[in-house]
Coordinates of C-alpha atoms in Angstrom, one line a residue:
V1 CA -3.7 -30.4 19.0
E2 CA -1.0 -29.2 16.3
V3 CA -1.5 -31.4 13.1
Y4 CA 1.0 -29.6 11.2
Y5 CA 4.6 -28.4 12.5
I6 CA 6.2 -25.1 10.8
E7 CA 9.4 -25.6 9.0
F8 CA 12.0 -23.5 8.9
Q9 CA 15.2 -23.1 7.0
L10 CA 18.3 -23.3 9.2
A11 CA 21.8 -21.8 8.6
E12 CA 25.0 -21.2 9.9
N13 CA 26.4 -17.3 9.6
S14 CA 29.5 -18.2 7.8
N15 CA 27.6 -19.9 5.4
L16 CA 24.1 -18.5 4.3
E17 CA 23.5 -20.5 1.2
E18 CA 23.8 -23.8 2.7
T19 CA 20.4 -24.7 4.3
K20 CA 18.8 -27.6 5.9
K21 CA 15.3 -27.8 6.6
K22 CA 13.9 -28.6 10.2
K23 CA 10.0 -28.9 11.5
F24 CA 9.0 -27.2 14.8
S25 CA 6.2 -26.9 16.8
K26 CA 4.4 -23.5 17.8
S27 CA 4.9 -24.3 21.4
D28 CA 8.8 -25.2 20.9
T29 CA 10.9 -22.2 22.2
L30 CA 14.1 -20.6 20.6
E31 CA 16.3 -22.3 22.8
H32 CA 15.2 -25.7 21.8
I33 CA 15.8 -24.4 18.3
Q34 CA 19.4 -23.1 19.0
N35 CA 20.1 -26.5 20.5
V36 CA 18.7 -28.2 17.4
M37 CA 21.2 -26.0 15.3
R38 CA 24.0 -26.6 17.3
E39 CA 23.8 -30.1 16.7
E40 CA 22.8 -30.0 13.0
F41 CA 25.9 -27.6 12.4
N42 CA 28.3 -29.5 14.9
I43 CA 29.2 -26.5 16.9
A44 CA 31.0 -26.7 20.4
T45 CA 28.9 -27.0 23.5
E46 CA 31.4 -24.1 25.0
A47 CA 30.9 -21.8 22.0
D48 CA 28.9 -18.8 22.7
T49 CA 26.2 -18.3 19.9
R50 CA 22.8 -16.2 19.0
L51 CA 20.1 -16.6 17.0
W52 CA 18.9 -14.4 13.6
N53 CA 15.9 -14.5 11.6
K54 CA 15.6 -13.2 8.2
Y55 CA 12.4 -11.3 7.1
T56 CA 13.0 -9.0 4.1
S57 CA 15.4 -9.7 1.6
N58 CA 18.2 -7.9 3.5
T59 CA 17.0 -7.2 7.0
Y60 CA 17.7 -9.3 10.0
E61 CA 16.5 -9.3 13.5
Q62 CA 18.1 -10.8 16.4
L63 CA 16.2 -13.5 18.4
A64 CA 17.4 -12.4 21.8
R65 CA 14.8 -14.1 24.3
L66 CA 15.1 -17.7 24.3
D67 CA 12.2 -18.5 26.2
N68 CA 10.0 -17.2 23.7
T69 CA 8.1 -19.9 21.7
V70 CA 7.7 -20.0 17.8
Q71 CA 4.4 -18.2 18.1
D72 CA 5.5 -15.7 20.2
A73 CA 8.2 -14.7 18.2
G74 CA 6.2 -14.2 15.4
L75 CA 7.8 -16.8 13.2
F76 CA 6.3 -18.1 10.1
S77 CA 6.9 -21.3 7.9
G78 CA 9.8 -21.2 5.5
Q79 CA 11.8 -18.4 7.1
L80 CA 15.6 -18.6 7.3
I81 CA 17.0 -19.1 11.0
I82 CA 20.5 -17.9 11.5
I83 CA 22.9 -19.2 14.2
E84 CA 26.1 -16.9 14.9
I85 CA 29.0 -18.0 16.7
K86 CA 31.0 -15.9 18.7
N87 CA 34.7 -14.6 17.4
E88 CA 37.9 -15.8 19.5
D89 CA 38.4 -11.9 20.2
G90 CA 35.1 -11.9 21.9
T91 CA 33.5 -10.0 18.9
W92 CA 30.4 -11.1 16.8
P93 CA 30.8 -11.3 13.1
R94 CA 27.3 -9.8 12.5
Q95 CA 27.4 -6.4 13.9
A96 CA 24.0 -5.2 15.3
R97 CA 22.5 -2.6 17.6
S98 CA 23.4 -3.0 21.6
T99 CA 19.6 -4.0 22.3
G100 CA 19.9 -6.7 19.4
T101 CA 17.1 -5.5 17.4
L102 CA 18.5 -5.1 13.7
G103 CA 21.6 -6.2 11.6
T104 CA 22.6 -6.4 8.1
N105 CA 24.2 -8.9 6.5
G106 CA 27.7 -8.1 5.7
S107 CA 27.6 -4.5 7.3
T108 CA 31.0 -3.4 8.2
S109 CA 29.8 0.2 9.6
P110 CA 28.4 0.2 13.0
I111 CA 24.6 0.4 13.3
P112 CA 23.6 3.3 15.8
A113 CA 21.9 2.1 19.1
P114 CA 18.4 2.8 19.3
P115 CA 17.5 6.4 20.7
P116 CA 16.9 7.0 24.4
Q117 CA 13.6 6.7 26.0
P118 CA 11.6 10.1 26.4
L119 CA 12.6 11.7 30.1
G120 CA 9.7 13.3 32.0
T121 CA 10.3 16.8 31.2
S122 CA 7.8 19.6 30.8
S123 CA 7.2 19.1 27.2
S124 CA 3.7 18.8 26.2
F125 CA 4.4 15.6 24.4
D126 CA 6.2 13.7 27.5
K127 CA 3.6 14.8 30.2
K128 CA 0.1 14.6 29.5
E129 CA -2.8 16.3 31.5
G130 CA -4.8 14.0 33.7
S131 CA -2.8 10.8 32.5
P132 CA -2.6 7.9 35.0
V133 CA 0.9 7.6 34.1
G134 CA 3.0 10.8 34.9
T135 CA 6.0 10.3 32.4
G136 CA 6.5 8.8 28.9
A137 CA 9.6 7.1 30.5
S138 CA 7.7 5.1 33.3
T139 CA 5.1 4.2 30.4
S140 CA 7.6 2.9 27.8
T141 CA 9.7 0.9 30.9
A142 CA 6.5 -0.8 31.9
S143 CA 5.3 -1.8 28.5
S144 CA 9.0 -2.9 27.3
S145 CA 9.5 -5.1 30.4
R146 CA 6.0 -6.7 30.2
Y147 CA 5.8 -7.2 26.3
N148 CA 9.4 -7.7 24.8
F149 CA 8.5 -9.6 21.6
S150 CA 11.5 -11.4 19.8
G151 CA 13.9 -9.4 22.0
T152 CA 12.8 -6.2 20.6
S153 CA 11.8 -3.3 22.8
A154 CA 8.0 -2.6 22.9
T155 CA 8.5 1.0 21.9
Y156 CA 8.6 2.0 18.4
G157 CA 11.3 4.6 19.2
D158 CA 14.0 2.4 17.0
G159 CA 13.0 4.7 14.0
G160 CA 14.3 8.1 12.6
V161 CA 15.1 10.4 15.6
S162 CA 15.4 14.3 14.4
D163 CA 15.5 17.8 15.6
K164 CA 13.1 18.4 12.7
A165 CA 10.5 15.8 13.3
Q166 CA 6.8 17.3 13.9
P167 CA 4.1 15.5 15.8
G168 CA 2.1 13.2 13.7
I169 CA 4.2 14.0 10.5
C170 CA 5.9 10.5 11.0
G171 CA 6.3 7.6 8.4
L172 CA 5.9 3.9 9.2
S173 CA 8.9 1.5 8.2
N174 CA 7.9 -1.2 5.6
L175 CA 8.8 -4.6 7.5
G176 CA 8.1 -6.5 4.3
N177 CA 5.0 -6.5 2.6
T178 CA 3.2 -4.4 5.7
C179 CA 1.9 -1.7 3.4
F180 CA -1.3 -2.7 4.2
M181 CA -1.0 -2.4 7.9
N182 CA 0.9 0.7 7.6
S183 CA -2.3 2.4 5.4
I184 CA -4.6 1.4 8.5
I185 CA -2.1 2.6 11.1
Q186 CA -1.7 6.0 9.4
G187 CA -5.6 6.5 8.8
L188 CA -6.4 6.0 12.5
S189 CA -3.6 7.9 13.8
N190 CA -5.0 10.9 12.1
T191 CA -8.3 10.5 13.6
P192 CA -8.6 13.2 16.0
E193 CA -10.7 11.3 18.5
I194 CA -8.0 8.3 18.6
I195 CA -5.1 10.8 18.7
E196 CA -6.7 12.4 22.2
Y197 CA -7.5 9.1 23.7
F198 CA -4.4 7.2 23.5
D199 CA -2.0 10.2 23.2
N200 CA -3.2 11.2 26.7
D201 CA -2.8 7.8 28.3
N202 CA -6.6 7.6 28.9
Y203 CA -6.7 4.0 27.5
L204 CA -4.6 2.6 30.2
E205 CA -7.5 2.9 32.9
D206 CA -10.0 1.4 30.6
I207 CA -7.7 -1.7 29.4
N208 CA -10.1 -4.7 30.5
E209 CA -7.6 -7.9 30.5
D210 CA -10.3 -10.3 31.8
N211 CA -12.5 -9.9 28.9
P212 CA -12.7 -13.4 27.3
L213 CA -13.5 -11.9 23.6
G214 CA -10.4 -9.6 24.1
M215 CA -6.7 -10.2 23.7
K216 CA -5.7 -9.5 27.2
G217 CA -5.0 -5.7 26.4
E218 CA -2.0 -6.4 24.7
I219 CA -3.4 -5.2 21.3
A220 CA -4.5 -2.0 23.0
K221 CA -1.4 -1.2 24.7
S222 CA 1.0 -1.8 21.4
F223 CA -1.3 0.1 19.6
G224 CA -1.6 3.1 22.3
Q225 CA 2.4 2.9 22.4
L226 CA 2.8 3.1 18.4
I227 CA 0.3 6.3 18.6
K228 CA 2.2 7.9 21.2
D229 CA 5.5 7.4 19.7
M230 CA 4.1 8.6 16.3
W231 CA 3.0 11.9 18.2
S232 CA 5.9 12.7 20.2
G233 CA 7.0 14.7 17.8
K234 CA 10.7 13.1 18.2
F235 CA 10.8 10.7 15.2
T236 CA 10.6 11.1 11.3
Y237 CA 9.6 7.5 11.3
V238 CA 9.0 4.5 13.4
V239 CA 9.2 0.7 12.8
P240 CA 5.9 -1.0 14.0
R241 CA 7.7 -4.4 14.5
A242 CA 5.9 -4.8 18.1
F243 CA 3.0 -4.0 17.1
K244 CA 2.5 -6.3 14.0
M245 CA 4.0 -9.1 16.5
A246 CA 1.1 -8.6 18.8
V247 CA -1.4 -8.6 15.9
G248 CA 0.2 -11.9 14.5
R249 CA 0.0 -13.5 18.0
F250 CA -3.9 -13.4 17.6
A251 CA -4.7 -13.2 14.2
P252 CA -1.9 -15.9 12.4
Q253 CA -3.2 -14.9 9.0
F254 CA -1.2 -11.5 9.4
S255 CA 1.8 -13.1 11.2
G256 CA 3.9 -13.7 8.0
Y257 CA 5.0 -11.4 5.5
Q258 CA 2.6 -11.9 2.8
Q259 CA 0.2 -9.2 1.3
Q260 CA -3.0 -9.4 3.3
D261 CA -6.0 -7.0 2.7
S262 CA -6.2 -3.9 4.5
Q263 CA -10.0 -3.8 5.4
E264 CA -9.6 -7.5 7.2
L265 CA -6.8 -5.8 9.2
L266 CA -9.0 -3.0 10.3
T267 CA -11.6 -5.3 11.1
F268 CA -9.6 -7.2 13.4
L269 CA -8.1 -4.2 15.0
L270 CA -11.4 -2.5 15.6
D271 CA -13.1 -5.5 17.2
G272 CA -9.6 -6.2 19.3
L273 CA -9.5 -2.5 20.6
H274 CA -12.9 -2.3 21.6
E275 CA -13.0 -5.6 23.4
D276 CA -9.5 -4.8 25.1
L277 CA -11.2 -1.4 25.9
N278 CA -14.7 -2.4 27.0
R279 CA -15.6 -0.9 30.1
V280 CA -18.2 -3.4 30.6
K281 CA -16.8 -6.2 33.1
H282 CA -19.5 -8.5 33.4
K283 CA -22.1 -8.6 30.2
P284 CA -25.6 -9.1 31.4
Y285 CA -28.1 -11.5 29.5
V286 CA -30.2 -8.8 27.3
E287 CA -33.5 -10.2 25.6
M288 CA -34.5 -8.7 22.2
S289 CA -37.5 -7.5 21.9
D290 CA -40.1 -6.8 18.8
S291 CA -41.0 -3.6 16.9
D292 CA -44.8 -4.3 17.3
G293 CA -45.2 -1.1 15.3
K294 CA -43.5 1.0 17.5
A295 CA -41.9 4.2 15.8
D296 CA -38.4 3.8 14.3
S297 CA -37.0 6.4 16.6
D298 CA -38.1 4.1 19.7
V299 CA -37.2 1.0 18.6
A300 CA -33.8 2.4 17.5
M301 CA -33.3 3.8 21.2
E302 CA -34.1 0.4 22.6
A303 CA -31.9 -1.2 20.5
W304 CA -28.6 1.0 21.3
D305 CA -29.6 1.0 25.2
N306 CA -29.4 -2.8 24.9
Y307 CA -26.2 -3.0 22.8
K308 CA -24.4 -0.4 25.4
K309 CA -25.5 -2.6 28.1
R310 CA -22.8 -5.4 27.3
N311 CA -20.4 -2.9 24.8
D312 CA -19.2 0.4 26.0
S313 CA -15.5 1.8 24.8
V314 CA -14.3 4.6 22.9
I315 CA -14.4 2.4 19.8
L316 CA -18.0 2.3 20.3
D317 CA -18.0 6.0 20.8
I318 CA -16.3 6.7 17.7
F319 CA -17.1 4.0 15.2
H320 CA -20.2 2.2 16.2
G321 CA -23.8 2.8 14.7
L322 CA -26.9 0.7 14.0
L323 CA -28.4 -0.4 10.6
K324 CA -32.1 -0.6 10.1
S325 CA -33.4 -4.3 9.0
T326 CA -36.8 -4.5 7.7
V327 CA -38.6 -7.8 6.6
V328 CA -42.2 -8.2 5.6
C329 CA -43.9 -11.6 5.5
P330 CA -44.7 -12.6 2.0
E331 CA -48.0 -14.1 3.4
C332 CA -49.4 -11.9 5.8
P333 CA -48.8 -8.1 6.7
K334 CA -46.6 -8.7 9.5
V335 CA -43.4 -6.2 9.2
S336 CA -40.5 -6.8 11.5
V337 CA -38.2 -3.8 11.9
T338 CA -34.4 -4.3 14.0
F339 CA -31.5 -2.2 14.2
D340 CA -28.3 -4.0 14.2
P341 CA -25.2 -2.5 15.4
T342 CA -22.2 -2.2 13.2
C343 CA -19.1 -0.8 13.2
Y344 CA -18.2 -0.5 9.6
L345 CA -20.1 -0.5 6.2
S346 CA -18.8 -1.9 3.2
L347 CA -19.1 -0.2 0.0
P348 CA -18.1 -0.8 -3.6
L349 CA -15.7 1.7 -5.5
P350 CA -17.5 3.7 -7.9
V351 CA -16.8 2.6 -11.6
K352 CA -16.5 4.9 -14.3
K353 CA -19.4 4.1 -16.7
E354 CA -17.7 6.7 -19.3
R355 CA -14.6 7.2 -20.9
Q356 CA -13.1 10.0 -23.1
V357 CA -11.7 9.4 -26.8
E358 CA -9.2 11.6 -28.6
V359 CA -10.3 11.9 -32.1
F360 CA -9.7 14.0 -35.2
L361 CA -12.7 15.3 -36.8
V362 CA -12.5 15.5 -41.1
Y363 CA -15.2 17.8 -42.0
L364 CA -17.1 17.5 -45.5
D365 CA -16.7 21.2 -46.0
P366 CA -13.2 21.2 -47.6
L367 CA -12.6 24.7 -46.4
K368 CA -12.6 23.5 -43.1
P369 CA -9.5 21.9 -41.1
P370 CA -9.2 19.0 -39.4
T371 CA -10.1 19.5 -35.9
Q372 CA -9.1 17.5 -32.7
F373 CA -11.8 16.7 -30.1
K374 CA -12.1 15.0 -26.7
V375 CA -15.1 13.2 -27.0
T376 CA -16.9 11.6 -23.8
A377 CA -18.8 8.3 -24.6
P378 CA -20.2 5.2 -22.8
K379 CA -17.8 3.1 -21.7
N380 CA -19.5 -0.1 -23.2
G381 CA -21.0 2.0 -25.8
S382 CA -20.4 1.6 -29.4
M383 CA -19.1 3.3 -32.4
G384 CA -22.7 5.0 -33.0
D385 CA -22.7 6.2 -29.6
L386 CA -19.2 8.2 -30.4
C387 CA -20.6 9.7 -33.5
I388 CA -23.6 10.8 -31.9
A389 CA -21.4 12.3 -29.0
L390 CA -19.0 13.9 -31.7
G391 CA -21.9 15.3 -33.7
K392 CA -23.1 17.3 -30.7
L393 CA -19.6 18.8 -30.0
A394 CA -19.0 19.6 -33.6
N395 CA -22.5 20.4 -34.7
V396 CA -22.8 17.8 -37.9
P397 CA -24.9 14.8 -38.0
G398 CA -24.0 11.9 -36.1
E399 CA -25.3 9.5 -38.7
S400 CA -23.0 10.8 -41.2
L401 CA -19.7 10.2 -39.4
V402 CA -17.6 7.2 -39.9
V403 CA -15.0 6.3 -37.3
T404 CA -11.5 4.7 -38.7
D405 CA -8.1 3.7 -37.3
V406 CA -5.2 5.5 -39.2
Y407 CA -1.9 4.1 -38.8
N408 CA 1.4 4.6 -41.3
H409 CA -0.4 6.5 -43.3
R410 CA -3.6 4.1 -44.3
F411 CA -6.5 2.8 -42.9
H412 CA -5.8 -0.1 -40.3
K413 CA -9.7 -0.2 -39.3
I414 CA -12.8 1.0 -40.7
Y415 CA -15.3 0.7 -37.9
T416 CA -19.0 0.1 -38.6
S417 CA -21.7 2.0 -36.0
D418 CA -22.2 -1.3 -34.4
D419 CA -18.5 -2.2 -33.4
Q420 CA -17.5 -1.7 -29.6
L421 CA -16.0 1.2 -28.4
S422 CA -13.5 -1.0 -26.4
H423 CA -12.0 -2.0 -29.8
I424 CA -10.0 1.8 -29.7
L425 CA -7.1 1.8 -27.3
D426 CA -5.3 5.0 -25.7
R427 CA -2.5 4.7 -28.4
D428 CA -4.8 4.6 -31.3
D429 CA -4.8 7.4 -33.8
I430 CA -8.8 7.7 -34.6
F431 CA -9.6 9.7 -37.5
V432 CA -13.4 10.5 -38.1
Y433 CA -14.8 11.7 -41.3
E434 CA -18.1 13.5 -42.4
T435 CA -19.5 11.8 -45.4
D436 CA -22.3 12.8 -47.7
N437 CA -25.2 10.2 -47.1
T438 CA -27.8 12.2 -48.5
D439 CA -27.7 10.6 -51.9
S440 CA -28.3 6.9 -52.3
N441 CA -26.5 6.7 -55.6
N442 CA -23.4 7.8 -53.9
V443 CA -20.6 5.5 -52.4
T444 CA -17.8 6.2 -50.0
V445 CA -14.2 4.8 -51.1
P446 CA -11.1 5.0 -49.1
V447 CA -8.2 7.3 -51.2
Y448 CA -4.5 7.0 -50.0
L449 CA -1.8 9.6 -51.3
R450 CA 1.1 8.1 -52.6
E451 CA 4.5 9.6 -53.8
K452 CA 5.0 9.8 -57.6
K453 CA 7.9 7.7 -58.6
N454 CA 10.9 9.3 -60.6
C455 CA 12.2 6.3 -62.1
S456 CA 10.8 3.0 -63.9
S457 CA 11.4 0.8 -60.9
Y458 CA 9.0 -1.8 -59.8
A459 CA 9.1 -0.8 -56.0
P460 CA 6.5 0.6 -54.5
S461 CA 6.6 4.4 -53.8
N462 CA 5.8 5.5 -50.3
L463 CA 2.4 6.8 -48.7
F464 CA 2.3 10.1 -47.2
G465 CA -0.1 12.4 -45.4
Q466 CA -3.6 11.4 -44.1
P467 CA -6.1 9.0 -46.0
L468 CA -9.2 10.3 -46.9
L469 CA -13.1 8.9 -47.1
C470 CA -14.7 10.6 -50.0
S471 CA -18.6 10.1 -50.8
L472 CA -18.6 9.9 -54.8
P473 CA -21.5 9.1 -57.6
Q474 CA -21.5 5.6 -58.5
S475 CA -21.4 6.6 -62.1
C476 CA -18.2 9.1 -61.7
T477 CA -15.7 9.5 -64.6
S478 CA -12.1 9.9 -64.0
S479 CA -12.3 13.4 -64.3
Q480 CA -14.8 14.0 -61.9
L481 CA -13.0 11.7 -59.6
Y482 CA -9.7 14.0 -59.5
D483 CA -11.8 16.9 -59.3
H484 CA -13.7 15.8 -56.0
L485 CA -10.2 14.7 -54.9
L486 CA -8.7 18.1 -55.6
Q487 CA -11.7 20.2 -54.0
R488 CA -11.8 17.7 -50.7
M489 CA -7.9 18.4 -50.5
A490 CA -8.1 22.1 -50.9
R491 CA -8.2 22.4 -47.0
Y492 CA -4.2 21.5 -47.1

């Protein structure tokens, strides 16, 4: 029972700004949508029309197979459906490929027709040894006639044809937020075992269309054709539209053009390929036995043999394995050891626990110039941790260092040792001053450098240079203060 219908935006090609919203069932055919649009836009019965759907900001796709349902065409809620009326001179306002795959709104230059299907030549990429299908042409023809989604060819050859193309060095067109899909395809297409299996047509003899857990072989055929085109050496890029349509039919969450998670697609794709290519036609009932103190190698081998009685595919050969699971009873010494099959292992991304901070160290010794250091400190550490790390690099006591943030020739912030390191931003100018903390009678005071006024104006003079942190006796006189500051500034 279909509870919620899909709502589309309908528009006539001559006025795309004026749209009408209509709801349709997933089982409605494109012909039904076309008839509804004829009535909505008052189009004459004798007028020839055709439908387009918009799936990116400036890309349109002709819906040529009117017997397809909404679900078969891969249409999603909110999509714009356009009806085009043929001109009186027999031409169409919207120029497109002769096969009606793609067109661009307002295009005036003819769009090239898709490349011809590969012929059965002696090329190593056209005819594969040991292949059940003799030539690439027959494979493409059979696939196109049976799996023709939305009027597009099931081959992916409507891409970039070039004499400089090389096998495997082939891009994938972005159909609209399909980076997640393209990254997974590129990863699998560069797995040597996958390339050899699909490019040599070995998958055709393993397709299991009767598997109730599979996708009638459509995922395997669609993916196999995509791999063959990417490794044909004829294209610099291909358009994975038919593959996306096939995936969307069996996994509706991928049918639209919203961003998706790559791992979720990989999980679905590996499971789908495994079931579509499962060589076990009738799965027997298998009873799992307990470990009973047997060696892990024996338990693992028994679990693998039982698993292979129901599962046997190239995906299993390449990707599947076993994970050991140990359960200990908290009330008795019973220990249960099992080995569970797995196809993928989710691991967390490594998180950096340290960060690098660029600082300028101003030594207590006036003969040493300020020196820049790149200090590695704990990411969630404190200023005290930064001082200890800097002290080891500069061979100075870390407890005598004070961290400051200097901005516009003045101290923007003087940090304590307990302040978090996260307060420091990458754009901050951090100066660390070595102070004299050996005498408890000393006090550390900030000192700014200001220009001397040449007139009696009340306006303040400008600051210049870098400020200082000076350790002075509490009973320091004015003369001693000047002597100490001149001594500290001798480095400049």
